[in-house]
XYZ file of C-alpha atoms in Angstrom:
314
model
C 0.000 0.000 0.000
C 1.270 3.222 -1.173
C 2.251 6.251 1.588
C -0.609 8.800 1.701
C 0.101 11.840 3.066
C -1.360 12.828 6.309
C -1.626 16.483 6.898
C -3.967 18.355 8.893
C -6.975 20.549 7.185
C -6.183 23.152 9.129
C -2.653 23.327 8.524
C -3.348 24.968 5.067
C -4.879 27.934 6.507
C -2.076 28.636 8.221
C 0.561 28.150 5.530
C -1.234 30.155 3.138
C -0.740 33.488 5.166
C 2.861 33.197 4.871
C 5.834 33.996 2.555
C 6.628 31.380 -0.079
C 9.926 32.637 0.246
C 10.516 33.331 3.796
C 11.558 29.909 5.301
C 12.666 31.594 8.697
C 8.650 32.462 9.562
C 7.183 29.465 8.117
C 5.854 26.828 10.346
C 6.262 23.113 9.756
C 4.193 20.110 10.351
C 4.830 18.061 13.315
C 5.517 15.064 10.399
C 8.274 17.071 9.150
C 10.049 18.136 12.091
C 10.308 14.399 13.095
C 11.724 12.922 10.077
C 14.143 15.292 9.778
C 14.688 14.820 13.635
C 15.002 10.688 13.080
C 17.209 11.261 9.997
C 19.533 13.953 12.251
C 19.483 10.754 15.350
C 20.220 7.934 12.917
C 23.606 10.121 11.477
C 24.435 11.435 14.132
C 23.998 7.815 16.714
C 25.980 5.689 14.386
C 29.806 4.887 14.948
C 31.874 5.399 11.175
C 34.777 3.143 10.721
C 37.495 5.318 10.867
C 39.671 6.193 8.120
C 43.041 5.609 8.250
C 43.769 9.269 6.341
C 41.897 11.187 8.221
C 42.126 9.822 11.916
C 39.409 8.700 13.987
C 37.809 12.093 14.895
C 37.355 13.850 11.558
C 35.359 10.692 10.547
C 33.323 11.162 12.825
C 32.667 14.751 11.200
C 32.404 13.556 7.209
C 30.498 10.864 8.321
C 27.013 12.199 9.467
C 27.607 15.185 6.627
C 28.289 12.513 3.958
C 25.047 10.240 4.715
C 23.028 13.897 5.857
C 22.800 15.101 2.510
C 21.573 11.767 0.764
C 19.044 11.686 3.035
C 18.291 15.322 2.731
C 17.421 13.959 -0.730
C 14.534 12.044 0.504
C 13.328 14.917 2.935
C 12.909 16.928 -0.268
C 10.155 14.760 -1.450
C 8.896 14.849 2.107
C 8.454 18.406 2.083
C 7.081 18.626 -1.473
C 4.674 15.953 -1.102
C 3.033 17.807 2.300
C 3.075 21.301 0.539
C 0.551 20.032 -1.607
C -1.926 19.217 1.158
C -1.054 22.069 3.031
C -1.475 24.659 0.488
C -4.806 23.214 -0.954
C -6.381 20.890 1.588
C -8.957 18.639 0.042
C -7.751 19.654 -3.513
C -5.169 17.108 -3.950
C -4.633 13.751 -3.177
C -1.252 12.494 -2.903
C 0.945 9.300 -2.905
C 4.880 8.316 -2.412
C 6.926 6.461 -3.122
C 4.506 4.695 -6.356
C 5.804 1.442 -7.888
C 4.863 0.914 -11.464
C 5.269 -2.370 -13.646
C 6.789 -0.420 -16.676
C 6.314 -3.361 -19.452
C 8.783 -3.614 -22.227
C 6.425 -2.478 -24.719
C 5.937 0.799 -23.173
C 9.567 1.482 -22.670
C 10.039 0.487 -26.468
C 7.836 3.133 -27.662
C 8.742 5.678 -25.045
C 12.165 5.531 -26.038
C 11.417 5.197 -30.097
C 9.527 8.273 -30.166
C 8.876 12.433 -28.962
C 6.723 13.473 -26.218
C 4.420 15.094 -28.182
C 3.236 11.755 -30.027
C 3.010 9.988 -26.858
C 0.774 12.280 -24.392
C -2.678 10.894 -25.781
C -1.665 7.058 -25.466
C -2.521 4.920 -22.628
C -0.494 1.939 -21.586
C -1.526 -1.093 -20.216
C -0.446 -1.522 -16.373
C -0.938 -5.208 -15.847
C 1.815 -6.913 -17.979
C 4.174 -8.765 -16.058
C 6.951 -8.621 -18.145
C 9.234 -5.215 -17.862
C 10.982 -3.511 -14.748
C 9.902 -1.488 -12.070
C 9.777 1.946 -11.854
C 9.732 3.992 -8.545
C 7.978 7.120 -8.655
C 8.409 9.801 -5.626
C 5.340 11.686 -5.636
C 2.009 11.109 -7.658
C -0.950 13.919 -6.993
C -4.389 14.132 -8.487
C -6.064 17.544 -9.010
C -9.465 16.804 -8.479
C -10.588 20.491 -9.789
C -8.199 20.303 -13.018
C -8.148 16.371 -13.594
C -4.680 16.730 -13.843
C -2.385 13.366 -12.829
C 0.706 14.928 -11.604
C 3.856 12.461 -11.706
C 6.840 13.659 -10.963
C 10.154 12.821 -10.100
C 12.411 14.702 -7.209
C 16.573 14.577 -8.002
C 18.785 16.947 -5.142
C 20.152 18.316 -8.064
C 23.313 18.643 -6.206
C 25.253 17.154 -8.472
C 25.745 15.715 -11.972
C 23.892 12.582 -12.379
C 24.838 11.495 -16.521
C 24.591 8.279 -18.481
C 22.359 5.336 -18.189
C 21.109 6.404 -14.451
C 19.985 9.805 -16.277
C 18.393 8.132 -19.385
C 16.511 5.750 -17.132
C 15.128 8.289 -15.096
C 13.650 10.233 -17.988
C 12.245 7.204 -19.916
C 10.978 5.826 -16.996
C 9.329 8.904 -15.426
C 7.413 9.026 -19.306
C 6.623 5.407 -19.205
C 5.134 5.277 -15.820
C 3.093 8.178 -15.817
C 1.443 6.869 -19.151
C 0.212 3.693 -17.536
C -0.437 5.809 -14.615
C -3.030 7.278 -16.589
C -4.472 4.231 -18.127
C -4.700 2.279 -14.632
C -6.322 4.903 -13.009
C -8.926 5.734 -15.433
C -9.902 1.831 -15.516
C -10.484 2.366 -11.041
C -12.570 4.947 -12.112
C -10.276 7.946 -11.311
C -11.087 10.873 -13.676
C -7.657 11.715 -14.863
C -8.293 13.851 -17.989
C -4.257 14.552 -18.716
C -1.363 13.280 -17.137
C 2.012 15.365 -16.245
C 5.223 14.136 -15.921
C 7.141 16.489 -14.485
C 11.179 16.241 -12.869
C 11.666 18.065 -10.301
C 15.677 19.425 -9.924
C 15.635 20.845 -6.453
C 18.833 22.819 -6.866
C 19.479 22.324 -10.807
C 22.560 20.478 -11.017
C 21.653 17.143 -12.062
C 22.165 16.718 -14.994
C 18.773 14.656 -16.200
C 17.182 16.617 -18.927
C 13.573 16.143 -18.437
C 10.180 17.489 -20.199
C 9.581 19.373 -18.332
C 11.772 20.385 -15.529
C 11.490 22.679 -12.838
C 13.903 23.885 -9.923
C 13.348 25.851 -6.535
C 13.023 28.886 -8.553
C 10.455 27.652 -10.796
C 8.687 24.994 -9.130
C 6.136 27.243 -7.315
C 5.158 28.777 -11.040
C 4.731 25.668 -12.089
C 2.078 24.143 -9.899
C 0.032 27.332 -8.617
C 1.137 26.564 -5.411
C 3.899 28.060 -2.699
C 5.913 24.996 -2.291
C 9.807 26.542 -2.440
C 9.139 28.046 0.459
C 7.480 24.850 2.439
C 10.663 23.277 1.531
C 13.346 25.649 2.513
C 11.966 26.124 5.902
C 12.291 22.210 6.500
C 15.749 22.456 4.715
C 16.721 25.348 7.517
C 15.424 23.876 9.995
C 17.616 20.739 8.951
C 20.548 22.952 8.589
C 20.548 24.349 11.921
C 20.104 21.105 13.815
C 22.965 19.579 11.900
C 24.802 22.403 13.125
C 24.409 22.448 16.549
C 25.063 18.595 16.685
C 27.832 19.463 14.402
C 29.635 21.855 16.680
C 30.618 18.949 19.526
C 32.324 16.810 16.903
C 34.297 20.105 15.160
C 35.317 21.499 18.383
C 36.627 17.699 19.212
C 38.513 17.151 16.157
C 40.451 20.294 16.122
C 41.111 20.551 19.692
C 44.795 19.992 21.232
C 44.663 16.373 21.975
C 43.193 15.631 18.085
C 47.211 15.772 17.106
C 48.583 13.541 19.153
C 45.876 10.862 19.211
C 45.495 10.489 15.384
C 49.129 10.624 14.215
C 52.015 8.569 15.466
C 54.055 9.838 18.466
C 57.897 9.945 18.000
C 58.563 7.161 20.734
C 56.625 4.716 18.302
C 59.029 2.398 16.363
C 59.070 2.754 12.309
C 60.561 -0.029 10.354
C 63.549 0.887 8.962
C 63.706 1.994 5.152
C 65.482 -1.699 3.243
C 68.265 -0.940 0.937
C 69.434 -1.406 -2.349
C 70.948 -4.835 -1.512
C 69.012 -6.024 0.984
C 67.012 -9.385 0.264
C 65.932 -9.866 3.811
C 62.179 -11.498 4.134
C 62.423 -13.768 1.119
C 62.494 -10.582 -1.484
C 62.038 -11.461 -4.705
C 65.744 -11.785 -6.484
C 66.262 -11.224 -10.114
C 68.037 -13.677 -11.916
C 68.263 -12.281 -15.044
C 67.806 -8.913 -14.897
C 69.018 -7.835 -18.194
C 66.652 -9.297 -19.926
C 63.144 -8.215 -19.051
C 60.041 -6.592 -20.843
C 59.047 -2.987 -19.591
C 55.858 -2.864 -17.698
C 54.338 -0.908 -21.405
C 54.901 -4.143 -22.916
C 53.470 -6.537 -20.182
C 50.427 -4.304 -20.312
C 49.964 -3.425 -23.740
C 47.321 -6.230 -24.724
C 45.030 -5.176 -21.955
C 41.849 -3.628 -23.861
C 42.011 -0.164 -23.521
C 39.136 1.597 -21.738
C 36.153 3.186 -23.454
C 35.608 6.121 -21.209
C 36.980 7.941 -18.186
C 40.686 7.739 -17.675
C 43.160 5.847 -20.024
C 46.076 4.311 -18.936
C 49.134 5.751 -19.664
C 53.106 5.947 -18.424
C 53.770 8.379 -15.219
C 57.332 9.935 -15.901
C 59.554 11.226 -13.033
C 60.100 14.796 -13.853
């Protein structure tokens, strides 16, 4: 069963006298302050390996940031999903985290052909062959008709290649036989909207349409930037003052000594030249030998990304 959203009525009231764009003065649902207080407890509670580079303490700093802002991720579609309630009550209905059985036809077609030719179709949802696609948010305007599906990225940074191509085709795909299946439970849906949402704009997936922070509240006739940069603040702040502990920790006096060696702890010495102590490997014939460009030269050469090549001493 799918997530539906549970927001007060009156909650809407309230949200609607203040500024879309004024995060400090908005006031968030009880539901939002506690996931982003169980995501902050979860980071923050757990123990990171440490890393040998950085020492002990200063992984215990990257840690909770490096998980914090995945998860901040998934607060996004949180926040967007309530701001629909909240600004419009009884308008919309809303759903997260929606699996659909995309079959292969419909990714065949959706990835043969434009947009434009695709908007009137309807797919069939109940073929079992295909894969399935997650979708974060789906909303139903019951005064427009309108099936809203859409897709939330961080947009924080570049997301390219297959992972971007599946998100678009998918996204299309889904919100076709989203259509389709609802109309047949007797949902009027009159047009469906795919729609990607790139929170901050950075990722890369170039989607039909997309909108950002900037553009999003445009977009749906609703304030919902500044719904979500009042839980983003408020997420900010708390990571901060857990934050401060840990920082003040890791560059305190004792940090040096504890996470580098001391000078009364033994190195092993450096082994010459001529020393084959601990069964070294001894050339026999070390005159005649192929360079390492010649061992490695049949190796298939990589497509992409970085090539191999010799490192010179300068």
């Amino acid at each position: 069963m799918h997530n539906q959203i549970p927001v007060s009525s009156t909650y809407g009231a309230q949200f609607g006298s203040q500024s879309a764009y004024a995060p400090e003065t908005a006031t968030l649902p009880i539901e939002l302050r506690e996931a982003v207080d169980t995501a902050l407890q979860e980071c923050f509670d757990k123990i990171y390996c440490s890393d040998e580079l950085l020492g002990n303490k200063l992984t215990q700093v990257k840690g909770p940031l490096d998980s914090l802002s995945k998860r901040h991720g998934i607060l996004l579609e949180e926040a967007i999903a309530h701001s629909f309630v909240a600004a419009a009550g009884d308008r919309y209905e809303v759903q997260k985290q929606v699996g659909v059985k995309v079959s292969r036809e419909a990714m065949s077609l959706v990835e043969s052909n434009q947009l434009a030719k695709l908007e009137g179709l309807n797919f069939p949802i109940d073929n079992t062959h295909g894969k399935k696609a997650m979708i974060d948010i789906v909303v139903f305007d019951h005064e427009t008709g309108d099936l809203h599906v859409i897709s939330v990225k961080r947009g924080g940074g570049a997301q390219g290649g297959s992972e971007a191509r599946n998100a678009r085709s998918d996204l299309m795909a889904a919100g076709l036989m989203l259509k389709n299946h609802s109309l047949r439970k007797g949902l009027p849906v009159l047009a469906v909207r795919q729609v990607l949402v790139d929170w901050y704009g950075r990722s890369g997936i170039v989607g039909r349409p997309t909108v950002t922070r900037t553009t999003v509240d445009e977009y749906f006739g609703i304030p919902i930037s500044g719904f979500v940069e009042a839980m983003s603040a408020y997420m900010s702040s708390s990571i901060a003052q857990r934050m401060m502990p840990r920082l003040m920790t890791a560059i305190g006096g004792t940090s040096q000594m504890t996470d580098r060696p001391t000078e009364n702890e033994s190195r092993p010495p450096l082994r010459g030249k001529s020393d084959t102590s601990d069964n070294a490997y001894v050339r026999t014939n070390p005159t005649v030998r192929p360079s390492l460009a010649e061992c490695l030269s049949d190796l298939p050469l990589r497509r992409q990304g970085r090539q191999m090549r010799r490192v010179c001493s300068s």
